[in-house]
XYZ file of N, CA and C in Angstrom:
699
model
N -0.108 8.057 20.564
C 1.077 7.590 21.211
C 1.006 9.438 21.457
N 1.148 9.200 23.129
C 0.963 10.102 23.950
C 2.000 10.507 24.475
N 2.800 9.409 24.177
C 4.380 9.970 24.687
C 5.622 10.713 23.449
N 6.097 11.877 24.217
C 6.145 12.563 23.083
C 7.455 11.946 21.995
N 8.287 11.884 23.521
C 9.797 10.913 22.343
C 9.691 9.342 21.436
N 8.572 8.950 21.867
C 7.728 7.753 21.366
C 7.242 7.792 19.593
N 6.762 9.382 19.933
C 5.789 9.480 18.075
C 7.271 10.219 17.695
N 8.445 10.961 18.393
C 9.656 11.789 17.373
C 10.305 10.389 16.811
N 10.272 9.695 17.577
C 11.047 8.282 16.814
C 10.550 7.733 16.314
N 8.791 7.501 16.200
C 8.373 6.461 14.882
C 8.145 7.517 13.829
N 7.629 9.157 14.336
C 7.647 9.759 12.914
C 8.957 10.121 12.116
N 10.475 9.316 12.624
C 11.363 9.516 11.860
C 11.512 8.908 11.564
N 10.868 7.485 11.642
C 11.305 5.672 10.946
C 10.774 5.744 9.380
N 9.394 6.706 10.065
C 7.943 6.699 9.079
C 8.888 7.647 8.249
N 9.636 8.578 8.413
C 9.453 10.009 7.044
C 11.116 8.948 6.043
N 11.823 8.307 6.838
C 12.566 7.479 6.376
C 11.433 6.774 4.875
N 10.487 6.264 5.456
C 9.832 4.956 4.976
C 9.400 5.699 4.170
N 8.311 6.296 4.250
C 7.614 7.454 2.739
C 8.759 8.319 2.031
N 10.441 8.396 2.295
C 11.139 9.186 1.635
C 11.534 7.640 0.376
N 12.149 6.800 1.089
C 11.794 5.337 0.330
C 10.861 5.323 -0.845
N 9.649 4.878 -0.573
C 8.558 4.957 -1.033
C 8.473 5.721 -2.376
N 8.516 7.636 -2.228
C 7.996 8.120 -2.584
C 9.039 9.061 -3.793
N 10.610 7.811 -2.977
C 11.455 9.014 -4.320
C 11.103 8.734 -5.719
N 10.548 7.312 -5.829
C 10.518 7.506 -7.497
C 9.303 8.881 -8.127
N 8.646 9.176 -7.430
C 7.725 10.491 -7.585
C 8.584 11.635 -7.639
N 9.384 11.917 -6.326
C 10.274 12.960 -6.398
C 10.708 13.387 -7.061
N 11.859 12.255 -8.380
C 12.607 12.306 -9.322
C 11.307 12.524 -10.523
N 10.638 12.137 -10.627
C 9.198 12.449 -11.668
C 9.052 13.765 -11.969
N 8.931 14.492 -10.887
C 8.372 15.222 -10.792
C 9.050 16.780 -10.213
N 10.895 15.780 -10.424
C 11.860 17.032 -10.353
C 10.855 18.201 -9.600
N 11.171 17.370 -8.576
C 11.042 18.754 -6.447
C 12.063 19.253 -6.777
N 12.149 20.292 -6.400
C 12.570 20.962 -5.170
C 13.291 20.874 -3.841
N 14.208 20.576 -3.671
C 14.503 20.188 -2.706
C 13.536 20.782 -1.055
N 13.169 21.941 -1.158
C 11.903 22.889 -0.085
C 10.601 21.919 -0.473
N 10.062 21.724 -1.859
C 8.351 20.896 -1.696
C 9.122 19.215 -1.854
N 10.232 18.907 -2.339
C 10.650 17.920 -1.625
C 10.304 17.407 0.008
N 10.744 18.299 0.829
C 11.118 18.209 2.127
C 9.548 18.585 2.864
N 8.730 19.482 2.143
C 7.688 19.900 2.349
C 6.235 17.924 2.615
N 6.484 17.661 1.388
C 5.549 16.966 0.406
C 5.776 15.636 1.534
N 7.116 15.556 2.157
C 7.386 14.330 2.656
C 6.881 14.513 4.488
N 6.933 15.780 4.680
C 6.604 16.271 5.802
C 4.911 16.303 5.996
N 4.219 16.389 4.805
C 2.478 16.176 5.074
C 2.762 14.481 4.708
N 2.970 14.064 4.188
C 3.262 12.430 4.280
C 3.012 11.897 5.300
N 4.535 12.301 5.664
C 5.207 11.579 7.322
C 3.809 11.794 7.931
N 3.157 14.018 8.172
C 2.722 13.418 9.224
C 0.805 12.655 9.500
N 0.592 12.144 8.335
C -1.012 12.063 7.101
C -0.401 10.317 7.817
N 0.807 9.689 7.584
C 1.042 7.988 8.235
C 1.151 8.407 9.666
N 1.446 8.780 10.337
C 1.098 9.253 11.789
C -0.558 9.635 12.042
N -0.828 9.883 11.732
C -2.440 9.964 12.196
C -3.081 8.549 11.920
N -2.841 8.041 10.712
C -3.336 6.869 10.385
C -3.345 5.841 11.143
N -1.115 5.187 11.826
C -1.314 4.552 12.599
C -2.406 5.307 14.136
N -2.314 6.155 14.779
C -3.276 6.214 15.795
C -4.921 6.354 14.999
N -4.838 6.326 14.269
C -6.892 6.343 13.749
C -7.117 4.637 13.978
N -5.700 3.499 13.653
C -6.210 2.541 13.211
C -6.143 1.729 14.556
N -5.096 2.688 15.758
C -5.518 1.535 17.060
C -6.418 2.428 17.783
N -6.590 3.090 17.874
C -8.765 3.702 18.021
C -9.301 2.735 17.823
N -8.982 2.328 16.498
C -10.281 1.241 15.672
C -10.245 0.317 16.340
N -9.100 -0.539 16.877
C -9.042 -2.012 17.642
C -8.958 -1.871 19.082
N -9.159 -0.220 19.496
C -8.687 -0.177 20.315
C -10.313 0.074 21.833
N -11.131 0.308 20.948
C -12.083 1.516 21.366
C -12.997 -0.226 20.804
N -14.268 -0.294 22.225
C -14.994 -1.823 22.193
C -16.497 -1.050 21.855
N -16.683 0.817 22.142
C -17.845 1.066 22.431
C -18.702 1.187 21.250
N -19.890 1.157 21.202
C -20.743 1.159 20.151
C -20.960 2.318 19.253
N -20.321 2.204 17.870
C -20.275 3.623 17.115
C -18.949 4.027 17.453
N -18.044 3.760 17.897
C -16.575 3.659 17.844
C -15.972 3.286 16.553
N -16.084 2.583 16.005
C -15.318 2.489 14.710
C -15.985 2.944 13.559
N -16.427 3.520 13.502
C -17.784 4.488 12.857
C -17.506 5.622 13.213
N -16.639 6.087 14.405
C -16.261 7.695 14.204
C -14.540 7.710 14.393
N -14.091 6.476 14.149
C -12.586 5.995 13.423
C -12.771 6.110 12.308
N -13.507 5.761 11.559
C -13.400 5.873 10.464
C -13.333 7.231 9.526
N -14.684 7.813 10.528
C -14.831 9.453 9.708
C -13.583 10.254 9.861
N -12.749 9.806 11.250
C -11.723 10.617 11.340
C -10.541 10.457 9.946
N -10.416 8.688 9.582
C -9.513 8.635 8.441
C -9.562 9.078 7.292
N -11.533 9.338 7.149
C -12.037 9.844 6.044
C -11.506 11.701 6.107
N -11.521 12.261 7.221
C -11.302 13.384 7.104
C -9.799 14.074 7.021
N -9.325 13.088 7.517
C -7.538 13.331 7.686
C -7.152 12.986 5.811
N -7.490 12.508 5.204
C -6.994 12.028 4.191
C -7.287 13.860 2.879
N -8.703 13.540 3.301
C -9.190 15.303 2.578
C -8.445 16.521 3.158
N -7.786 16.818 4.316
C -6.930 17.559 4.902
C -5.460 17.162 4.493
N -5.105 16.121 4.397
C -4.570 16.044 3.533
C -3.971 15.837 1.986
N -5.120 15.587 1.168
C -4.936 15.698 -0.418
C -5.001 17.476 -0.482
N -5.982 18.445 0.195
C -5.689 19.325 0.184
C -4.535 20.454 0.113
N -3.882 19.675 1.461
C -2.743 20.071 1.668
C -1.390 19.970 0.297
N -1.439 19.184 -0.142
C -0.985 18.253 -1.207
C -1.121 18.799 -2.599
N -2.545 19.223 -2.544
C -2.638 20.288 -3.548
C -2.595 21.319 -3.841
N -2.557 22.008 -2.575
C -2.186 23.103 -2.213
C -0.535 23.589 -2.853
N 0.221 22.271 -2.325
C 1.393 22.635 -2.519
C 1.785 22.126 -3.900
N 1.627 21.058 -5.073
C 1.452 20.387 -6.047
C 0.578 21.184 -7.310
N 0.318 22.116 -6.501
C -1.025 22.968 -8.193
C -2.035 21.454 -8.426
N -3.026 21.302 -9.410
C -3.990 20.506 -9.886
C -3.133 19.448 -11.090
N -2.354 20.026 -11.558
C -1.942 19.360 -12.297
C -0.551 18.172 -11.973
N 0.190 18.599 -10.855
C 1.355 17.759 -10.757
C 0.257 17.053 -9.197
N -0.609 17.535 -9.254
C -1.636 16.490 -7.700
C -1.995 15.537 -8.727
N -2.438 15.566 -9.277
C -3.003 14.658 -10.690
C -2.187 13.279 -10.583
N -0.647 13.989 -10.972
C 0.532 12.854 -10.860
C 0.649 12.212 -9.874
N -0.001 12.951 -8.763
C 0.239 11.975 -7.335
C -0.997 11.164 -7.425
N -2.095 11.454 -7.742
C -3.291 10.328 -7.355
C -3.097 8.723 -8.285
N -2.498 9.388 -9.384
C -2.396 8.254 -9.964
C -0.945 7.794 -8.988
N 0.333 8.286 -8.703
C 1.148 7.391 -7.837
C 0.767 6.654 -7.501
N 0.051 7.148 -6.665
C -0.975 6.652 -5.094
C -1.281 5.159 -5.669
N -2.615 5.245 -6.811
C -3.513 4.056 -7.282
C -2.627 2.745 -7.047
N -1.170 2.791 -8.353
C -0.176 2.157 -7.079
C 0.965 1.910 -6.803
N 0.985 2.318 -5.920
C 2.091 2.438 -5.065
C 2.429 1.363 -4.794
N 2.054 0.309 -4.733
C 2.418 -1.105 -3.869
C 3.338 -1.856 -5.098
N 2.175 -1.566 -6.281
C 3.034 -2.218 -7.467
C 4.779 -1.808 -7.634
N 4.610 -0.122 -7.252
C 5.858 0.435 -8.056
C 6.998 0.289 -6.985
N 6.886 0.164 -5.248
C 7.026 -0.418 -4.338
C 7.955 -2.462 -5.061
N 6.788 -2.897 -5.268
C 7.546 -4.797 -5.503
C 8.507 -3.882 -6.832
N 7.918 -3.149 -7.837
C 8.957 -3.378 -9.035
C 10.727 -2.900 -8.149
N 10.437 -2.055 -7.667
C 11.804 -1.376 -7.000
C 12.576 -2.805 -6.613
N 11.665 -3.121 -5.405
C 12.567 -4.837 -4.895
C 13.090 -5.434 -5.928
N 11.852 -6.208 -6.816
C 12.669 -6.754 -8.209
C 14.288 -6.206 -8.466
N 14.196 -4.620 -8.375
C 14.843 -4.055 -9.274
C 15.858 -4.488 -8.822
N 16.260 -3.630 -7.132
C 17.890 -4.236 -6.202
C 17.671 -5.823 -6.543
N 16.764 -6.574 -6.487
C 16.703 -8.467 -6.331
C 17.698 -8.487 -7.380
N 17.320 -8.378 -9.088
C 18.089 -8.870 -9.562
C 19.275 -7.825 -10.110
N 19.353 -6.729 -9.565
C 20.668 -6.522 -10.080
C 21.664 -7.236 -8.550
N 21.411 -7.429 -8.276
C 22.195 -8.263 -7.452
C 22.993 -9.516 -7.867
N 22.071 -9.913 -8.690
C 22.222 -11.236 -9.694
C 22.502 -11.291 -10.752
N 22.847 -9.955 -10.895
C 23.683 -8.618 -12.386
C 22.942 -9.560 -13.391
N 21.227 -8.897 -12.627
C 20.344 -9.723 -14.173
C 19.290 -7.859 -14.719
N 20.182 -6.548 -14.307
C 19.427 -5.068 -14.341
C 18.126 -5.196 -14.992
N 17.305 -4.791 -14.594
C 15.892 -4.633 -15.285
C 16.533 -2.808 -16.348
N 16.174 -2.693 -16.709
C 16.011 -1.573 -17.814
C 15.186 -1.169 -17.568
N 15.226 0.581 -18.070
C 13.962 1.040 -17.541
C 12.607 1.134 -18.545
N 12.287 0.706 -19.372
C 11.605 -0.122 -20.257
C 10.929 -1.002 -19.275
N 12.181 -2.002 -19.568
C 11.088 -3.633 -18.651
C 10.573 -3.072 -17.452
N 10.588 -2.100 -17.085
C 9.780 -1.518 -15.224
C 8.428 -1.029 -15.544
N 8.731 -0.260 -16.647
C 7.581 0.834 -17.363
C 6.307 -0.654 -18.093
N 6.286 -1.126 -18.387
C 6.024 -2.149 -18.740
C 5.443 -3.152 -17.818
N 6.124 -3.279 -17.404
C 6.133 -4.497 -15.763
C 4.764 -4.422 -14.560
N 5.129 -2.566 -14.535
C 3.908 -1.682 -14.002
C 2.476 -1.442 -15.203
N 2.562 -1.025 -16.582
C 1.467 -1.133 -17.044
C 0.455 -2.500 -16.995
N 1.436 -3.423 -17.212
C 0.944 -4.725 -17.061
C 0.015 -5.161 -15.662
N 1.116 -4.877 -14.616
C 0.321 -4.753 -13.542
C -1.437 -3.945 -13.263
N -1.199 -2.997 -13.944
C -2.471 -1.934 -13.188
C -3.704 -2.683 -14.662
N -2.987 -3.887 -15.617
C -4.095 -4.051 -16.745
C -4.452 -5.086 -15.943
N -3.991 -6.087 -15.705
C -4.129 -7.147 -14.803
C -5.323 -6.751 -13.083
N -5.129 -5.676 -12.890
C -6.050 -5.326 -11.862
C -7.413 -4.589 -12.256
N -6.860 -4.026 -13.173
C -8.135 -3.032 -13.668
C -8.481 -4.496 -14.429
N -9.125 -5.644 -15.242
C -9.315 -7.190 -15.877
C -10.325 -7.764 -14.558
N -9.279 -8.013 -13.315
C -10.111 -8.436 -12.398
C -9.265 -7.924 -10.796
N -10.168 -7.260 -10.414
C -10.054 -5.734 -9.522
C -9.760 -7.131 -8.345
N -8.909 -6.481 -6.900
C -8.948 -7.600 -5.887
C -10.153 -7.815 -5.120
N -10.655 -8.135 -4.083
C -11.358 -8.114 -3.353
C -11.207 -6.973 -2.002
N -9.642 -7.353 -1.789
C -9.491 -5.864 -0.817
C -8.268 -4.803 -1.281
N -8.862 -4.078 -1.484
C -8.891 -2.846 -2.649
C -6.892 -2.557 -2.052
N -6.461 -2.710 -3.369
C -5.128 -1.838 -2.851
C -4.507 -0.466 -3.328
N -5.996 0.620 -3.336
C -5.743 1.555 -3.966
C -5.315 2.596 -2.698
N -3.701 2.647 -2.520
C -3.639 3.554 -1.779
C -4.040 5.345 -1.916
N -4.743 5.130 -2.734
C -5.770 6.617 -2.324
C -7.207 6.537 -2.191
N -7.513 5.655 -1.585
C -8.887 5.795 -1.445
C -9.028 4.789 0.121
N -9.786 5.685 0.631
C -10.223 4.832 2.573
C -11.652 4.105 2.397
N -11.453 2.814 1.988
C -12.234 1.642 2.092
C -13.650 2.416 3.810
N -14.769 2.412 2.569
C -15.931 2.780 3.445
C -15.913 1.678 5.152
N -15.857 0.747 5.015
C -15.990 0.274 6.107
C -14.656 -1.021 6.652
N -13.837 -0.688 6.446
C -12.483 -1.494 6.946
C -13.054 -2.810 7.548
N -13.720 -2.442 8.546
C -13.432 -3.957 9.813
C -14.587 -4.538 8.820
N -15.915 -4.310 8.465
C -16.595 -5.234 7.533
C -16.056 -5.947 6.341
N -14.874 -5.500 5.734
C -14.666 -5.868 4.610
C -13.697 -7.248 5.039
N -12.795 -7.030 5.920
C -11.392 -7.592 6.197
C -12.505 -9.310 7.472
N -13.262 -9.548 6.558
C -14.655 -11.110 7.213
C -13.000 -12.231 6.528
N -13.289 -12.909 7.126
C -12.964 -14.781 7.107
C -12.285 -14.605 5.501
N -13.972 -14.327 4.932
C -14.297 -15.058 3.824
C -14.147 -14.684 2.703
N -13.759 -12.611 2.687
C -13.575 -11.808 1.641
C -11.530 -11.951 2.039
N -10.823 -12.639 3.271
C -9.381 -12.774 3.051
C -8.770 -13.444 2.254
N -9.891 -14.429 2.767
C -9.717 -16.422 1.926
C -9.692 -15.596 -0.093
N -10.913 -14.841 0.125
C -11.173 -14.689 -1.616
C -9.062 -13.909 -2.234
N -9.604 -13.346 -0.929
C -7.650 -11.705 -1.802
C -7.090 -12.795 -1.874
N -6.614 -14.441 -0.847
C -5.393 -14.745 -1.436
C -5.532 -15.655 -2.387
N -6.779 -16.192 -2.986
C -7.145 -16.801 -4.116
C -6.854 -15.893 -5.490
N -7.024 -14.796 -5.314
C -6.988 -13.519 -5.985
C -6.007 -13.511 -6.315
N -4.847 -13.274 -5.262
C -3.554 -13.276 -5.431
C -3.159 -14.271 -6.178
N -3.235 -15.104 -5.381
C -2.166 -16.479 -7.022
C -2.953 -16.669 -8.050
N -3.980 -15.647 -8.680
C -4.497 -16.180 -9.903
C -3.629 -14.528 -10.562
N -3.206 -13.640 -9.840
C -3.489 -12.285 -10.267
C -1.344 -12.183 -10.313
N -0.866 -13.253 -9.536
C 0.539 -13.309 -10.284
C 0.497 -14.169 -11.163
N -0.306 -15.181 -11.149
C 0.193 -16.177 -12.803
C -0.082 -15.030 -13.690
N -1.440 -14.554 -13.772
C -1.633 -14.125 -15.050
C -0.319 -12.653 -15.539
N -0.060 -12.195 -14.121
C 1.139 -11.086 -14.491
C 2.429 -12.081 -14.840
N 2.542 -13.236 -14.901
C 3.800 -13.725 -14.625
C 3.965 -14.149 -16.053
N 2.511 -14.617 -16.766
C 2.885 -15.158 -17.978
C 2.993 -13.978 -19.395
N 2.642 -12.782 -18.668
C 3.018 -11.854 -19.592
C 4.261 -11.057 -19.317
N 4.281 -11.589 -18.221
C 6.161 -11.020 -18.301
C 7.008 -11.906 -18.701
N 6.971 -12.999 -19.526
C 7.550 -13.687 -20.437
C 7.656 -13.468 -21.446
N 6.704 -12.063 -21.967
C 7.327 -10.905 -22.949
C 7.570 -10.330 -23.250
N 8.294 -9.200 -22.149
C 9.434 -8.224 -21.172
C 10.548 -9.304 -21.195
N 10.922 -9.936 -20.021
C 12.165 -10.232 -19.321
C 13.125 -11.570 -20.450
N 13.823 -11.661 -19.565
C 14.926 -12.760 -20.585
C 14.444 -13.977 -19.301
N 15.236 -15.141 -20.202
C 14.717 -16.533 -19.298
C 15.089 -16.018 -17.734
N 16.600 -15.589 -17.860
C 16.929 -15.704 -16.411
C 16.078 -14.218 -15.714
N 15.850 -13.214 -16.282
C 14.996 -12.784 -15.641
C 13.598 -13.475 -15.088
N 13.087 -13.908 -15.860
C 11.766 -14.708 -15.718
C 12.170 -15.434 -14.949
N 12.855 -16.479 -14.167
C 13.465 -17.723 -13.437
C 12.994 -16.820 -12.065
N 14.253 -15.703 -11.916
C 14.183 -14.956 -11.293
C 13.187 -14.243 -10.507
N 12.441 -13.876 -11.914
C 10.823 -13.179 -11.327
C 9.929 -13.839 -10.375
N 10.005 -15.170 -10.821
C 9.026 -16.082 -10.403
C 9.592 -16.516 -9.149
N 10.734 -17.003 -8.586
C 11.014 -16.642 -7.319
C 10.651 -15.773 -6.290
N 11.216 -14.827 -6.937
C 10.590 -12.874 -5.869
C 8.777 -13.180 -5.818
N 8.107 -13.557 -7.030
C 6.888 -13.281 -6.648
C 6.249 -14.725 -5.595
N 7.126 -15.773 -5.600
C 7.196 -16.543 -4.569
C 6.942 -16.016 -2.934
N 8.295 -15.563 -3.106
C 8.635 -14.811 -1.683
C 7.901 -14.027 -1.501
N 6.857 -12.965 -1.967
C 6.483 -11.988 -2.349
C 5.188 -12.086 -1.570
N 4.297 -13.384 -2.441
C 3.177 -13.772 -2.346
C 3.407 -14.204 -0.966
N 4.175 -15.184 -0.134
C 3.759 -15.851 1.398
C 4.100 -14.360 2.316
N 4.612 -13.667 1.776
C 4.911 -12.496 2.547
C 3.229 -11.384 3.278
N 2.959 -11.371 1.345
C 1.442 -11.232 1.487
C 0.237 -11.935 2.169
N 0.255 -12.742 2.602
C -0.612 -14.458 2.634
C -0.007 -14.301 4.155
N 1.215 -13.647 4.797
C 1.358 -14.403 6.030
C 0.733 -12.697 6.146
N 0.681 -11.187 5.741
C -0.159 -10.332 6.532
C -1.241 -10.299 6.593
N -1.968 -10.647 5.239
C -3.708 -11.614 6.181
C -3.969 -12.601 7.081
N -3.393 -13.426 7.328
C -3.316 -13.941 8.379
C -3.084 -12.888 9.085
N -1.708 -12.423 9.285
C -2.422 -11.405 10.744
C -3.606 -10.947 10.829
N -3.890 -10.144 9.803
C -5.230 -9.178 9.350
C -6.076 -9.728 9.525
N -6.807 -11.381 9.389
C -7.574 -12.099 10.415
C -7.722 -12.207 12.313
N -6.059 -12.219 12.021
C -6.394 -12.395 13.608
C -6.431 -10.723 14.286
N -5.790 -9.930 13.602
C -6.624 -8.399 14.404
C -7.682 -8.310 13.631
N -8.456 -8.675 13.282
C -10.043 -8.042 12.980
C -10.978 -8.879 13.381
N -10.140 -10.216 13.851
C -11.207 -11.082 14.335
C -11.639 -11.462 13.478
N -11.305 -12.380 12.363
C -12.359 -12.502 10.875
C -12.533 -14.236 11.407
N -13.201 -14.584 12.363
C -13.249 -16.084 12.324
C -13.693 -16.721 11.775
N -15.055 -15.853 11.757
C -16.450 -16.186 10.857
C -16.361 -15.410 9.563
N -17.329 -15.961 8.651
C -17.470 -15.289 7.077
C -18.564 -14.548 7.133
N -18.726 -14.100 8.427
C -20.335 -13.192 7.838
C -19.846 -12.126 8.006
N -20.677 -10.911 7.890
C -20.358 -9.921 7.187
C -19.951 -8.401 8.549
N -19.850 -9.245 9.657
C -19.374 -8.520 10.128
C -18.608 -9.363 11.595
N -17.312 -8.927 11.255
C -16.137 -10.365 11.996
C -16.597 -9.904 13.837
N -15.969 -10.989 14.375
C -16.018 -10.751 15.778
C -15.087 -9.702 15.956
N -15.408 -9.357 17.056
C -14.703 -7.671 17.685
C -12.991 -8.435 19.002
N -12.289 -7.573 18.254
C -10.834 -8.232 19.248
C -11.074 -7.553 20.654
N -9.985 -8.503 20.960
C -10.522 -8.372 22.627
C -9.840 -7.152 22.747
N -10.131 -6.453 24.387
C -10.072 -5.012 24.582
C -8.793 -4.862 25.326
N -8.271 -4.070 24.722
C -6.549 -3.488 25.063
C -6.419 -2.968 26.780
């Protein structure tokens, strides 16, 4: 993003998204307004760098370009982690890393909470905590084919996103959702459980659409270890 006005617009959008994604973490750590603003800025800048690096991943077709981009992503993560650790200290940084590992699940639960509140079936804090624990346990028992841990950078994203792996990820998602749903019946009321089932179906449809888009973006038309290169831009 070379256009300063475009970059500033995207930065504003990303900062709003970051504040929403990490709102629970900000509350959990009881951050001061200054700490919250600094952390939000670090995370926003990190997200912008990731966007630019991903654009480089798809836009460059020179030999070794993918490896160079991968190193940029890894170096940027190290720098971001160092800045956050300097701001939060060791103990709170460990809490940040734990929050990162389950960021996707936390966001999904926040959406579920909003959905159930609209149906006058509000989730209690204890139910939220128990559902998150179930999600953690089921992912630990059978890890996803494509890692969902936001605190980790896959070593070779292009090699990981093969057609075969994307198909396996879709199958894993169906199995994971079933296992979580079965255990959720011990926590949710019958009315909440019914709504959760519908919510899962909606989330699954969106996630599968995202995987299909990834198949096109990464040119994963074959099941080999190295996907076909996407057309040059």
